[in-house]
mmCIF file of C-alpha atoms in Angstrom:
data_model
loop_
_atom_site.group_PDB
_atom_site.id
_atom_site.type_symbol
_atom_site.label_atom_id
_atom_site.label_comp_id
_atom_site.label_asym_id
_atom_site.label_seq_id
_atom_site.Cartn_x
_atom_site.Cartn_y
_atom_site.Cartn_z
ATOM 1 C CA MET A 1 12.298 29.168 -24.874
ATOM 2 C CA LEU A 2 9.582 30.973 -26.741
ATOM 3 C CA ASN A 3 8.706 34.499 -25.774
ATOM 4 C CA SER A 4 5.871 33.450 -27.912
ATOM 5 C CA VAL A 5 4.232 35.522 -30.541
ATOM 6 C CA THR A 6 1.159 33.701 -31.786
ATOM 7 C CA LYS A 7 -0.229 34.096 -35.253
ATOM 8 C CA ASN A 8 -2.178 32.033 -37.684
ATOM 9 C CA ALA A 9 -1.460 31.941 -41.361
ATOM 10 C CA SER A 10 -3.249 30.590 -44.341
ATOM 11 C CA LEU A 11 0.043 29.536 -45.813
ATOM 12 C CA TYR A 12 -0.678 27.819 -49.080
ATOM 13 C CA SER A 13 -3.416 26.675 -51.399
ATOM 14 C CA ALA A 14 -4.302 23.102 -52.131
ATOM 15 C CA THR A 15 -5.623 21.862 -55.424
ATOM 16 C CA SER A 16 -9.331 21.375 -56.058
ATOM 17 C CA PHE A 17 -10.184 17.774 -55.333
ATOM 18 C CA LYS A 18 -12.420 15.584 -57.452
ATOM 19 C CA ASN A 19 -14.068 14.258 -54.309
ATOM 20 C CA LEU A 20 -16.765 16.857 -53.554
ATOM 21 C CA ARG A 21 -16.906 16.142 -49.797
ATOM 22 C CA ARG A 22 -13.167 16.608 -49.417
ATOM 23 C CA ARG A 23 -13.200 19.737 -51.562
ATOM 24 C CA LYS A 24 -15.968 21.287 -49.439
ATOM 25 C CA LYS A 25 -13.972 20.614 -46.271
ATOM 26 C CA MET A 26 -10.962 22.477 -47.641
ATOM 27 C CA TYR A 27 -12.805 25.421 -49.204
ATOM 28 C CA SER A 28 -12.214 28.776 -47.538
ATOM 29 C CA GLY A 29 -14.995 31.255 -48.276
ATOM 30 C CA LYS A 30 -12.729 34.142 -47.322
ATOM 31 C CA LYS A 31 -10.028 33.195 -49.837
ATOM 32 C CA ARG A 32 -12.463 31.732 -52.411
ATOM 33 C CA GLN A 33 -10.262 28.680 -52.920
ATOM 34 C CA THR A 34 -9.301 25.439 -51.231
ATOM 35 C CA THR A 35 -6.723 26.217 -48.569
ATOM 36 C CA ARG A 36 -4.856 24.783 -45.615
ATOM 37 C CA LYS A 37 -4.371 26.755 -42.427
ATOM 38 C CA GLY A 38 -1.434 26.511 -40.084
ATOM 39 C CA LEU A 39 -0.453 27.998 -36.751
ATOM 40 C CA ILE A 40 2.998 29.468 -36.195
ATOM 41 C CA MET A 41 4.667 30.479 -32.934
ATOM 42 C CA THR A 42 7.862 32.509 -33.051
ATOM 43 C CA ASP A 43 10.124 34.306 -30.625
ATOM 44 C CA GLU A 44 11.267 37.931 -30.833
ATOM 45 C CA THR A 45 14.138 36.988 -33.164
ATOM 46 C CA ARG A 46 11.681 35.655 -35.821
ATOM 47 C CA GLN A 47 12.845 32.100 -35.125
ATOM 48 C CA ILE A 48 10.021 29.593 -35.569
ATOM 49 C CA GLY A 49 9.564 27.522 -32.440
ATOM 50 C CA PHE A 50 6.345 25.596 -32.966
ATOM 51 C CA ILE A 51 4.321 24.474 -35.979
ATOM 52 C CA PRO A 52 1.504 21.948 -35.514
ATOM 53 C CA MET A 53 0.013 19.993 -38.410
ATOM 54 C CA SER A 54 -2.032 22.139 -40.769
ATOM 55 C CA LYS A 55 -5.797 21.815 -40.965
ATOM 56 C CA ASN A 56 -8.400 22.658 -43.584
ATOM 57 C CA GLY A 57 -8.939 26.298 -44.490
ATOM 58 C CA ARG A 58 -12.486 26.486 -43.151
ATOM 59 C CA ARG A 59 -11.430 26.052 -39.555
ATOM 60 C CA HIS A 60 -11.443 29.171 -37.383
ATOM 61 C CA ASP A 61 -8.162 30.394 -35.862
ATOM 62 C CA LYS A 62 -9.242 30.016 -32.233
ATOM 63 C CA ARG A 63 -10.682 26.563 -32.840
ATOM 64 C CA LEU A 64 -7.418 25.503 -34.456
ATOM 65 C CA LEU A 65 -5.511 26.768 -31.418
ATOM 66 C CA ASP A 66 -7.864 24.938 -29.035
ATOM 67 C CA LYS A 67 -7.407 21.666 -30.944
ATOM 68 C CA VAL A 68 -3.621 21.933 -30.713
ATOM 69 C CA ASP A 69 -3.894 22.707 -26.960
ATOM 70 C CA ILE A 70 -0.510 24.415 -26.770
ATOM 71 C CA ILE A 71 -1.652 27.256 -24.490
ATOM 72 C CA ARG A 72 -1.549 25.158 -21.321
ATOM 73 C CA HIS A 73 2.134 24.369 -21.978
ATOM 74 C CA ILE A 74 3.159 28.040 -22.132
ATOM 75 C CA PRO A 75 4.277 29.363 -18.716
ATOM 76 C CA PRO A 76 2.244 32.278 -17.283
ATOM 77 C CA GLU A 77 5.270 34.629 -17.288
ATOM 78 C CA VAL A 78 5.554 34.381 -21.097
ATOM 79 C CA THR A 79 3.504 36.964 -22.996
ATOM 80 C CA ILE A 80 1.372 35.791 -25.903
ATOM 81 C CA TRP A 81 0.883 38.445 -28.583
ATOM 82 C CA ALA A 82 -2.106 37.321 -30.651
ATOM 83 C CA ASP A 83 -4.207 38.858 -33.398
ATOM 84 C CA THR A 84 -7.951 39.466 -33.242
ATOM 85 C CA GLY A 85 -8.710 36.018 -34.669
ATOM 86 C CA PHE A 86 -7.872 34.590 -31.249
ATOM 87 C CA GLN A 87 -10.576 36.340 -29.193
ATOM 88 C CA GLY A 88 -11.031 34.450 -25.928
ATOM 89 C CA ILE A 89 -7.433 33.309 -25.561
ATOM 90 C CA ASP A 90 -7.050 35.705 -22.630
ATOM 91 C CA LYS A 91 -9.371 33.447 -20.608
ATOM 92 C CA GLN A 92 -6.953 30.536 -21.124
ATOM 93 C CA HIS A 93 -3.663 32.367 -20.530
ATOM 94 C CA PRO A 94 -3.275 35.238 -18.042
ATOM 95 C CA ASN A 95 -0.482 37.085 -19.883
ATOM 96 C CA THR A 96 -2.059 37.723 -23.294
ATOM 97 C CA GLN A 97 -2.081 40.834 -25.475
ATOM 98 C CA ILE A 98 -4.770 41.124 -28.172
ATOM 99 C CA PRO A 99 -5.587 44.286 -30.161
ATOM 100 C CA LYS A 100 -8.882 45.937 -29.304
ATOM 101 C CA LYS A 101 -11.653 45.935 -31.888
ATOM 102 C CA GLY A 102 -13.613 49.061 -32.629
ATOM 103 C CA THR A 103 -17.172 49.205 -33.939
ATOM 104 C CA ARG A 104 -19.159 51.852 -35.733
ATOM 105 C CA LYS A 105 -21.103 52.642 -32.563
ATOM 106 C CA ARG A 106 -18.032 52.440 -30.310
ATOM 107 C CA PRO A 107 -14.907 53.640 -32.158
ATOM 108 C CA LEU A 108 -11.501 53.176 -30.581
ATOM 109 C CA SER A 109 -10.088 55.938 -28.406
ATOM 110 C CA PRO A 110 -6.672 57.418 -29.299
ATOM 111 C CA GLU A 111 -5.113 55.496 -26.374
ATOM 112 C CA GLN A 112 -6.537 52.199 -27.667
ATOM 113 C CA LYS A 113 -5.287 52.985 -31.170
ATOM 114 C CA GLN A 114 -1.813 53.670 -29.780
ATOM 115 C CA GLU A 115 -1.911 50.399 -27.820
ATOM 116 C CA ASN A 116 -2.954 48.499 -30.974
ATOM 117 C CA LYS A 117 -0.038 50.072 -32.835
ATOM 118 C CA ILE A 118 2.396 48.860 -30.179
ATOM 119 C CA ILE A 119 0.918 45.342 -30.251
ATOM 120 C CA SER A 120 1.087 45.174 -34.041
ATOM 121 C CA GLY A 121 4.685 46.398 -33.951
ATOM 122 C CA ILE A 122 5.616 43.469 -31.728
ATOM 123 C CA ARG A 123 3.519 40.964 -33.691
ATOM 124 C CA ILE A 124 5.164 41.895 -36.997
ATOM 125 C CA THR A 125 7.956 39.415 -36.245
ATOM 126 C CA VAL A 126 5.500 36.610 -36.982
ATOM 127 C CA GLU A 127 4.635 38.169 -40.330
ATOM 128 C CA HIS A 128 8.346 38.292 -41.146
ATOM 129 C CA ALA A 129 8.666 34.611 -40.224
ATOM 130 C CA ILE A 130 5.717 33.741 -42.484
ATOM 131 C CA ALA A 131 7.344 35.687 -45.315
ATOM 132 C CA GLY A 132 10.546 33.753 -44.635
ATOM 133 C CA ILE A 133 8.657 30.472 -44.921
ATOM 134 C CA LYS A 134 7.155 31.606 -48.209
ATOM 135 C CA ARG A 135 10.628 32.093 -49.687
ATOM 136 C CA LEU A 136 10.404 28.426 -50.623
ATOM 137 C CA GLY A 137 8.314 28.491 -53.800
ATOM 138 C CA CYS A 138 6.179 25.456 -52.994
ATOM 139 C CA MET A 139 4.616 27.357 -50.074
ATOM 140 C CA THR A 140 3.101 30.058 -52.268
ATOM 141 C CA GLN A 141 2.123 28.113 -55.357
ATOM 142 C CA ILE A 142 -0.713 25.641 -55.789
ATOM 143 C CA LEU A 143 0.271 22.230 -54.478
ATOM 144 C CA ARG A 144 -0.896 19.509 -56.839
ATOM 145 C CA ASN A 145 0.762 16.567 -55.110
ATOM 146 C CA ARG A 146 -1.764 14.148 -53.621
ATOM 147 C CA ARG A 147 0.485 12.419 -51.090
ATOM 148 C CA PRO A 148 -0.864 12.621 -47.556
ATOM 149 C CA PHE A 149 0.858 15.160 -45.277
ATOM 150 C CA ILE A 150 3.166 16.387 -48.070
ATOM 151 C CA ASP A 151 2.063 19.965 -47.376
ATOM 152 C CA ASP A 152 3.123 19.646 -43.726
ATOM 153 C CA THR A 153 6.432 18.158 -44.844
ATOM 154 C CA PHE A 154 7.065 21.168 -47.089
ATOM 155 C CA LEU A 155 6.024 23.507 -44.270
ATOM 156 C CA LEU A 156 8.475 21.938 -41.816
ATOM 157 C CA LEU A 157 11.206 21.944 -44.446
ATOM 158 C CA SER A 158 10.728 25.615 -45.277
ATOM 159 C CA ALA A 159 10.545 26.536 -41.563
ATOM 160 C CA GLY A 160 13.807 24.681 -40.972
ATOM 161 C CA LEU A 161 15.446 26.506 -43.870
ATOM 162 C CA TRP A 162 14.186 29.821 -42.499
ATOM 163 C CA ASN A 163 15.594 29.086 -39.023
ATOM 164 C CA PHE A 164 18.886 28.021 -40.620
ATOM 165 C CA HIS A 165 18.955 31.273 -42.596
ATOM 166 C CA LEU A 166 18.437 33.297 -39.399
ATOM 167 C CA ARG A 167 21.243 31.480 -37.587
ATOM 168 C CA THR A 168 23.760 31.857 -40.410
ATOM 169 C CA ALA A 169 22.902 35.385 -41.587
#
């Protein structure tokens, strides 16, 4: 069972496509390259429990989560630790922890900063799982293969290897 830690990751870059429409769909303005974005859910032991199919890099984190519709399958007693890209998830799941955002006009209080530090300390397990996935070289380098869904195949393969590594180490 997942004591789920939710995090998105722009895991790998795709090649630039000759088809302009397809290339525009995949282009991430934040990364300045064509990317794919995936969602990863782990437990407190860094074991990957859920990976849906990846989508294009333009898609927003919350929209990607809404499309997958995994939140309604998570029991209310399980805490979801999400990052600030998932604003609004607390309306869908009662037991959600999201860091508070500060603004220039309304900076964070010391208590809120301390709370954010605790949340990020718990959420770091997802970052470790993403780093474990990226141990497989094809997840960090540009993927030039044009086969459909080959990037998801590599993602599932590297996640399986990471889980195997955690069980045997």
